[in-house]
Rosetta silent file (secondary structure, phi, psi, omega in degrees, C-alpha in Angstrom):
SEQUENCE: XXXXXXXXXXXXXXXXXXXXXXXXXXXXXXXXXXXXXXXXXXXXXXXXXXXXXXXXXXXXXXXXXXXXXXXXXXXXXXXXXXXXXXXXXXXXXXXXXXXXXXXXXXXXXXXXXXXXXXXXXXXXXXXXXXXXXXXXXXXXXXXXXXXXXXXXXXXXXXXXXXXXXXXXXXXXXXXXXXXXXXXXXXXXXXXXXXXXXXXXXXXXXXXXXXX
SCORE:     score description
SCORE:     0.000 S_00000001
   1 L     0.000  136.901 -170.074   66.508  151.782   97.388 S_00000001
   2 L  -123.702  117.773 -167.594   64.585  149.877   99.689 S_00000001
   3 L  -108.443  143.031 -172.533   62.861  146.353   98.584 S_00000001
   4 L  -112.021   87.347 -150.405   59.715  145.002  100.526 S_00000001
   5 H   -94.312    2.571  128.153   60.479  141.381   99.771 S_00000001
   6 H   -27.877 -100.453 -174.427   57.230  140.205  101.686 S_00000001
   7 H   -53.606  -37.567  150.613   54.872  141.420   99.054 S_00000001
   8 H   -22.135  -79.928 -174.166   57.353  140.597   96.208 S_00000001
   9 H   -39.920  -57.453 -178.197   57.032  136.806   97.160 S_00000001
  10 H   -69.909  -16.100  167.231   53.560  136.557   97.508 S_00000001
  11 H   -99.671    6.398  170.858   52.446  138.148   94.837 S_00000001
  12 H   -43.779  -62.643 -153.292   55.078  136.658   92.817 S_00000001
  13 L  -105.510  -19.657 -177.925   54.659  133.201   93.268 S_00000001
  14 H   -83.189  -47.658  172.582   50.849  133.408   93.591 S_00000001
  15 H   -50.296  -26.015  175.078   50.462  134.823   89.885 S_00000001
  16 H   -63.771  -28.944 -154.931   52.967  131.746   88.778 S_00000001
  17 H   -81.075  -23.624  173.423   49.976  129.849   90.328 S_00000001
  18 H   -99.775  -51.912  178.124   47.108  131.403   87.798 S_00000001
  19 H   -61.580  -15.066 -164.959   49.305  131.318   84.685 S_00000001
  20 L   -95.782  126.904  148.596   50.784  128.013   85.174 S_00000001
  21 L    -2.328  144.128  167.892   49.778  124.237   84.709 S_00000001
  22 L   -99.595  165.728 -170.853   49.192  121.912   87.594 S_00000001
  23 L   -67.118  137.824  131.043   51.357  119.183   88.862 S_00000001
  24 L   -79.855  118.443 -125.006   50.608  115.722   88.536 S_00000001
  25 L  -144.547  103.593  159.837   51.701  114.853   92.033 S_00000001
  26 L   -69.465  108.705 -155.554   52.473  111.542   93.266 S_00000001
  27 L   138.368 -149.981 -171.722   51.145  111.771   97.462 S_00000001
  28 L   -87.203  150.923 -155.796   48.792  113.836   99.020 S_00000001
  29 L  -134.652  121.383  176.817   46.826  116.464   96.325 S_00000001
  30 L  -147.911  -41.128 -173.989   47.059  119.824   97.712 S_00000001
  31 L   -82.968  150.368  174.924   47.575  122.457   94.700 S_00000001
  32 L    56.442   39.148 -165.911   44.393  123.081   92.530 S_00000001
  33 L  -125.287  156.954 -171.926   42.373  121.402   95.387 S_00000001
  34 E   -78.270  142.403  156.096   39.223  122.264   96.897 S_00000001
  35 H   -52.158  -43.994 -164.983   38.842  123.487  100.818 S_00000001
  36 H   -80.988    5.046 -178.212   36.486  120.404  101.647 S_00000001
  37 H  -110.360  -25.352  171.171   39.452  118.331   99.907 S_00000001
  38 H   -54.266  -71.125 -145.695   41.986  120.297  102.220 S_00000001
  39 H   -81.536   17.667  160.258   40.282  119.726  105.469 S_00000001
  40 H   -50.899  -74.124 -169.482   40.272  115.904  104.765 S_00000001
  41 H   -81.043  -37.121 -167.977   44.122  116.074  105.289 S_00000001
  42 H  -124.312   39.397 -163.058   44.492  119.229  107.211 S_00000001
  43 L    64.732  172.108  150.762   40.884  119.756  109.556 S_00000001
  44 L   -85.488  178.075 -155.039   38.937  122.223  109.193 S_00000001
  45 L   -86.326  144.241  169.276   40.016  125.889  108.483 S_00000001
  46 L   -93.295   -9.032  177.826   40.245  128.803  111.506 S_00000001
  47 L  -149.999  165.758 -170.407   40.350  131.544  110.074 S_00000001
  48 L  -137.144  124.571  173.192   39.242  133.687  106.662 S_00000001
  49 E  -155.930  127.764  173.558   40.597  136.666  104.871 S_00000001
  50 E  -116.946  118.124 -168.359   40.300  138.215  101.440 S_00000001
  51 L  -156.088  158.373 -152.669   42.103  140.418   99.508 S_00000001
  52 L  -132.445  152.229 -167.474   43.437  140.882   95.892 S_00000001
  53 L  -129.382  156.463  176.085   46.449  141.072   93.995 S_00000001
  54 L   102.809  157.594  175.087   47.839  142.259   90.786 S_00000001
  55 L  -114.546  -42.628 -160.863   46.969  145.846   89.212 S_00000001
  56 L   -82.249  -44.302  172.834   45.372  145.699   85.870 S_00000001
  57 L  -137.762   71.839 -165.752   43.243  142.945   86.925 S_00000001
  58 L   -38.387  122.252  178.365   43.072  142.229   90.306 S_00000001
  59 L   -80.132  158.443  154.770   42.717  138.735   91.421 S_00000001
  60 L   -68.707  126.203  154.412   40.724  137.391   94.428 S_00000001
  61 L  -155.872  125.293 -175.784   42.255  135.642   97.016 S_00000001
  62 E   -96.991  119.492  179.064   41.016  133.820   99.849 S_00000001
  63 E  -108.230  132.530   45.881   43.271  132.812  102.400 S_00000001
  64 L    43.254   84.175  164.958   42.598  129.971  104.851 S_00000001
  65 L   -90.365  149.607  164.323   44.606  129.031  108.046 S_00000001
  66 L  -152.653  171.587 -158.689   44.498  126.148  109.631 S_00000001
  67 L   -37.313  120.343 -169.250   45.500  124.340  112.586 S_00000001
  68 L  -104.855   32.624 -171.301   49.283  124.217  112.931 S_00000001
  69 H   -74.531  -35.335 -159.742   49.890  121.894  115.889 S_00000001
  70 H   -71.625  -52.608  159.770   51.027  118.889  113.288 S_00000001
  71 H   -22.691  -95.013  179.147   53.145  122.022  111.732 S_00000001
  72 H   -33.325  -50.121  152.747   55.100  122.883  115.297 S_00000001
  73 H   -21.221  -56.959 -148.484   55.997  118.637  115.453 S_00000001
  74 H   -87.867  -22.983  159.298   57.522  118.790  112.144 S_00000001
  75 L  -115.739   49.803  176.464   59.447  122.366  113.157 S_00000001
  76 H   -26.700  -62.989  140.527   60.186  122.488  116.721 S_00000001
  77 H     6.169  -64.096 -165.525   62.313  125.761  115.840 S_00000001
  78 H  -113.499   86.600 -166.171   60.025  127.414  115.244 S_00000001
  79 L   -52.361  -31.548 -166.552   57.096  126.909  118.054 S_00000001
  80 L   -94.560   36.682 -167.968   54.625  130.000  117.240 S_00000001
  81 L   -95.150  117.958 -156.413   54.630  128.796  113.667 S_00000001
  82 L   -98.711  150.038 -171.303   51.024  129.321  111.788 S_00000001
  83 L  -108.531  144.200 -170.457   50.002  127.136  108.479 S_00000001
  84 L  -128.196  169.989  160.891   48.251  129.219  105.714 S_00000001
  85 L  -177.981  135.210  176.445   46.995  128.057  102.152 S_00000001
  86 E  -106.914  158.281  179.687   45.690  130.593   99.612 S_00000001
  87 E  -122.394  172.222  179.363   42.701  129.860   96.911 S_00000001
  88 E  -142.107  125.673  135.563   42.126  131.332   93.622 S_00000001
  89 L    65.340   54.860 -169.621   38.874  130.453   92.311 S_00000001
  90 L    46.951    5.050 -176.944   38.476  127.818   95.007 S_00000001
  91 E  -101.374  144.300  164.131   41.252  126.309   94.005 S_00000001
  92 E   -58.970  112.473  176.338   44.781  125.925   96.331 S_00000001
  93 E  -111.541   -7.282 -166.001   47.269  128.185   94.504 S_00000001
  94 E  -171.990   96.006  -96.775   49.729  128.621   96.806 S_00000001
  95 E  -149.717  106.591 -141.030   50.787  126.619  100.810 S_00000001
  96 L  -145.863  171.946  137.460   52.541  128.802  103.140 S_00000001
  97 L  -156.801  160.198  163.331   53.578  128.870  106.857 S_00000001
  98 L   -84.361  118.068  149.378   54.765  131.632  109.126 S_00000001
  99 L   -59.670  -12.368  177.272   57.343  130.969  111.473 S_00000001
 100 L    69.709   16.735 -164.217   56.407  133.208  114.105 S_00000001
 101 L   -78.707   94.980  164.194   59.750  133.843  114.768 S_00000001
 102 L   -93.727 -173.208 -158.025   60.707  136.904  117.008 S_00000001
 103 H   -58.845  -25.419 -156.150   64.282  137.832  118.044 S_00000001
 104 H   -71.819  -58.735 -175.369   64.730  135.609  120.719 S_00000001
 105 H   -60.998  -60.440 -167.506   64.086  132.407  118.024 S_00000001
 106 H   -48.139  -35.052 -177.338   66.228  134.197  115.166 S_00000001
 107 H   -71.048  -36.033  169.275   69.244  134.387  117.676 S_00000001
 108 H   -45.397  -47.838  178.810   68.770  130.662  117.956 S_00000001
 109 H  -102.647   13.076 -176.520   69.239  129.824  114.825 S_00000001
 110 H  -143.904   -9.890 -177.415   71.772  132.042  113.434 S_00000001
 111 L   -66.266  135.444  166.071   73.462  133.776  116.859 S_00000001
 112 L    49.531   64.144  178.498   77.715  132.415  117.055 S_00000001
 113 L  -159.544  112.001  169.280   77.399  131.217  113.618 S_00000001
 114 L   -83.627   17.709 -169.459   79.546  131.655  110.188 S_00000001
 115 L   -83.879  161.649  150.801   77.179  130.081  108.118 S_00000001
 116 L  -100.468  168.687  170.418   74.218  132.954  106.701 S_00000001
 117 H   -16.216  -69.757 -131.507   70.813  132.598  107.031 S_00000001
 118 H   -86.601  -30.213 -145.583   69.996  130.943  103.431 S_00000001
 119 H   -81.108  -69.327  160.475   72.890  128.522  104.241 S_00000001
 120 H   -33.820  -55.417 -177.722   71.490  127.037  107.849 S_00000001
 121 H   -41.064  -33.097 -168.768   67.789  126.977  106.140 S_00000001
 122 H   -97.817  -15.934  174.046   69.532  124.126  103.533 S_00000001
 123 H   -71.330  -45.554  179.022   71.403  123.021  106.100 S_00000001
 124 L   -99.863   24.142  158.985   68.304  122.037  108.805 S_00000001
 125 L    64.611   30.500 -164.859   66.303  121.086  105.354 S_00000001
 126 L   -80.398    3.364 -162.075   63.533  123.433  106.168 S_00000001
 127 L  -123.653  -20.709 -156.336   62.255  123.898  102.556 S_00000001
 128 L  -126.075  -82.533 -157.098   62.616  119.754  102.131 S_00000001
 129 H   -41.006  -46.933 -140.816   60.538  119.356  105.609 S_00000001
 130 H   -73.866  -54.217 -166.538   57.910  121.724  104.713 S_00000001
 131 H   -41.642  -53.664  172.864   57.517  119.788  101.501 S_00000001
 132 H   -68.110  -51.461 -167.716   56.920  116.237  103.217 S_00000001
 133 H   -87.321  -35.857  141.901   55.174  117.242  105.163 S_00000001
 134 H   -49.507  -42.010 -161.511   52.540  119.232  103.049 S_00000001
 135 L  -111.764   12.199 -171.855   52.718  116.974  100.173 S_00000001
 136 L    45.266   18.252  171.946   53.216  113.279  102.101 S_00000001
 137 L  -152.995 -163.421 -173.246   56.484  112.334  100.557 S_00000001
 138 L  -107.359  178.947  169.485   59.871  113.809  100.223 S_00000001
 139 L   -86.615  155.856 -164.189   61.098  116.188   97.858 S_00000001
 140 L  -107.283    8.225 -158.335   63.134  114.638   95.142 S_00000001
 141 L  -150.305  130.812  162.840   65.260  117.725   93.694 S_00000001
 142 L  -125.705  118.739 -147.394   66.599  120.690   95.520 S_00000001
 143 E  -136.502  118.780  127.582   67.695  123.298   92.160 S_00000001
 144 E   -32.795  113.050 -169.987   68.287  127.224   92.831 S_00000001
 145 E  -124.472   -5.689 -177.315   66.102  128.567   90.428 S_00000001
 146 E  -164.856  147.157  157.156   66.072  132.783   91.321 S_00000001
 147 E  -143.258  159.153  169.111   67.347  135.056   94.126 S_00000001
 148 E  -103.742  126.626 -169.313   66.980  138.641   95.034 S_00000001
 149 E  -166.364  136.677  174.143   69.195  140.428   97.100 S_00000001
 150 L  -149.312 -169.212 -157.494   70.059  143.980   98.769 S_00000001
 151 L   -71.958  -41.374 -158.382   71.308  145.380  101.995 S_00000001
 152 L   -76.244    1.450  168.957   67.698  145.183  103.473 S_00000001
 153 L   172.445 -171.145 -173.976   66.849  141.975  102.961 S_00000001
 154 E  -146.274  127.644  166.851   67.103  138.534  100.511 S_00000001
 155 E  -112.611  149.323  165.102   64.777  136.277   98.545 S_00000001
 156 E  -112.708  123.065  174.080   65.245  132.710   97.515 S_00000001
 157 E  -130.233  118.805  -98.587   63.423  130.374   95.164 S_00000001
 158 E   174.796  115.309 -153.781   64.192  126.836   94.941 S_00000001
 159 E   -98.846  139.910 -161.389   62.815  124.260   92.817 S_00000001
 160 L  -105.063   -6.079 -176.322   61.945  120.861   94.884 S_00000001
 161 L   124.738  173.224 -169.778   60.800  118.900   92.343 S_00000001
 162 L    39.798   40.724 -174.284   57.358  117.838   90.457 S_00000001
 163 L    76.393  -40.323  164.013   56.862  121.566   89.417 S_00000001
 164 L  -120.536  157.388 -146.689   57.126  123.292   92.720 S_00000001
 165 E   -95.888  119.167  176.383   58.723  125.899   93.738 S_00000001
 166 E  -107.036  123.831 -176.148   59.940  126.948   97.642 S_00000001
 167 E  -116.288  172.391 -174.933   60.005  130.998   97.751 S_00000001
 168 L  -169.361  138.710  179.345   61.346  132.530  100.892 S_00000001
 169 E  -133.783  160.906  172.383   62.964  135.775  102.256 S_00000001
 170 E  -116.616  139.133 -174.517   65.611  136.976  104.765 S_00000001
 171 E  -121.966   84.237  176.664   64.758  140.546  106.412 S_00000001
 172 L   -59.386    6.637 -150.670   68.491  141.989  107.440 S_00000001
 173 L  -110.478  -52.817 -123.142   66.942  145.008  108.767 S_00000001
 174 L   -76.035  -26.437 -130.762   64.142  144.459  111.146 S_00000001
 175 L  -145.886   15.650 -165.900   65.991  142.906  114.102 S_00000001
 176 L   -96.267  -31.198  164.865   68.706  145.178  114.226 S_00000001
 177 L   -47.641  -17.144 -177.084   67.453  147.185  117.064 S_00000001
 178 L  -135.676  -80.828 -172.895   67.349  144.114  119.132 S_00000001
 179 L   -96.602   42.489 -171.673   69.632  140.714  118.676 S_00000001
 180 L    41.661  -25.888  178.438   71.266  142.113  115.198 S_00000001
 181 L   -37.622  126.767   81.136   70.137  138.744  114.029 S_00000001
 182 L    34.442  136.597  178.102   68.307  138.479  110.228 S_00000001
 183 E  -128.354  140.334 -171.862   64.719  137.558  110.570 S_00000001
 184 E   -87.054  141.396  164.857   63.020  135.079  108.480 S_00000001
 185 L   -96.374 -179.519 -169.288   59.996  135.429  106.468 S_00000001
 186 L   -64.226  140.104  177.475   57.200  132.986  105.631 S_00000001
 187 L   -87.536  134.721 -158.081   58.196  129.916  103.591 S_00000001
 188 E  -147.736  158.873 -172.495   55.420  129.249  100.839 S_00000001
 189 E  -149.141  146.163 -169.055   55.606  126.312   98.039 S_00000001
 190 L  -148.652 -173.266  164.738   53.383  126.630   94.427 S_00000001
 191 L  -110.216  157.604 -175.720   53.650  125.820   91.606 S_00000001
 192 L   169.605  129.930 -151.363   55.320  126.575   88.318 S_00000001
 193 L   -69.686  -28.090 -169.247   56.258  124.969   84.637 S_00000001
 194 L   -77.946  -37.086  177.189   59.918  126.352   85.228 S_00000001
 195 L   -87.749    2.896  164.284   60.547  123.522   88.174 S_00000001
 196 L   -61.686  173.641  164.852   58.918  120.880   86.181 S_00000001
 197 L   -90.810  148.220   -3.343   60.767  118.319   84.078 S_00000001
 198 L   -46.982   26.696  -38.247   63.107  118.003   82.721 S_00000001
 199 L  -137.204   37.116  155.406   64.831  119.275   85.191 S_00000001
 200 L  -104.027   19.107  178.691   68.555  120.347   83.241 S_00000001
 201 L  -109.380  -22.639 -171.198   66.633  122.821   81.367 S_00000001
 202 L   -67.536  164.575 -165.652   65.971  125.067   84.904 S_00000001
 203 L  -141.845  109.454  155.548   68.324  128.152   84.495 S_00000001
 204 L   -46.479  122.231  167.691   69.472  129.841   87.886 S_00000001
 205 L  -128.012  167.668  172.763   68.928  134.472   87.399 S_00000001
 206 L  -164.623  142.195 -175.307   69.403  136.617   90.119 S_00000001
 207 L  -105.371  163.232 -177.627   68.788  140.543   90.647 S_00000001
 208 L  -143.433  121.246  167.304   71.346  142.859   92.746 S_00000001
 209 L  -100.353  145.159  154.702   69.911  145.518   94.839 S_00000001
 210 L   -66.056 -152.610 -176.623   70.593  148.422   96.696 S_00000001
 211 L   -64.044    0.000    0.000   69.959  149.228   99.906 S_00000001
């Protein structure tokens, strides 16, 4: 069986974003925020695309890029890496970036290395960067809160504190034709009631896949 852990995340973590509460957020106000309150903090937006998720009642969602040079600073790693932010109802539901990463950058970070993928990511804090630097401040919690995993790839979810939630995937397959290296997928941060406080009540699950 073969899992497409791309659309899994995004439409995962964007539906926690219509069922859930919003944060009260000490810092920069980015979830449940307007575009003219985005491009205060992050310019204005370059690009526009819309398209909807869910089946019985498909949502709207307008996605928003915007300039990522302040992005590429805070992750030299990853150079070609593009900044995203999805709306709901004009509202920010969900804060993304692409790494841009093709083989030559994947062998970098994980080529003549026994660590795996998920291990390096917590290791160069890239889930904790992303955070500060979306949100002005640091994150105050880093909690496992779900993973997915088969031969063809891996999801992560990770709770950082104040209510959200860092989703993520590893794609074992894609890259095998060229450096064997594991290729990363986009790192995206929402919200959700499960990563809220208290924060001894979140309870780690995890699914096992096949291939």
């Amino acid at each position: 069986m073969k899992i497409t852990l791309p659309l899994f995340c995004t439409s995962f973590s964007l539906l926690l974003g219509w069922m859930q509460p919003l944060p009260a957020i000490a810092g920069r106000y980015v979830f449940n925020q307007t575009p003219e309150t985005i491009e205060k903090s992050f310019g204005r937006y370059w690009t526009k695309k819309t398209f909807f998720v869910g089946d019985d009642r498909p949502k709207q969602i307008i996605q928003l890029t915007y300039s990522p040079t302040g992005l590429r600073r805070t992750f030299p790693e990853f150079p070609n890496a593009t900044l995203r932010m999805n709306y709901s109802n004009n509202r920010v539901v969900e804060v993304s970036f692409l790494p841009g990463n093709g083989p030559e950058t994947s062998a970098k970070l994980f080529n003549a290395s026994l660590q795996s993928p998920s291990e390096i990511i917590q290791k160069k804090a890239i889930e904790a960067r992303f955070f500060r630097y979306i949100l002005g401040y640091n994150s105050g919690l880093y909690k496992p809160l779900h993973y997915t995993g088969g031969n063809s790839g891996e999801s992560f979810s990770t709770c950082l504190g104040d209510g959200v939630v860092s989703d993520y995937f590893i794609d074992n397959l894609t890259n095998q034709t060229t450096t064997g290296e594991p290729l990363i997928g986009s790192f995206s941060l929402s919200y959700t009631t499960e990563c809220s406080r208290p924060y001894d009540k979140i309870k780690f699950t995890q699914d096992l896949l096949g291939g």
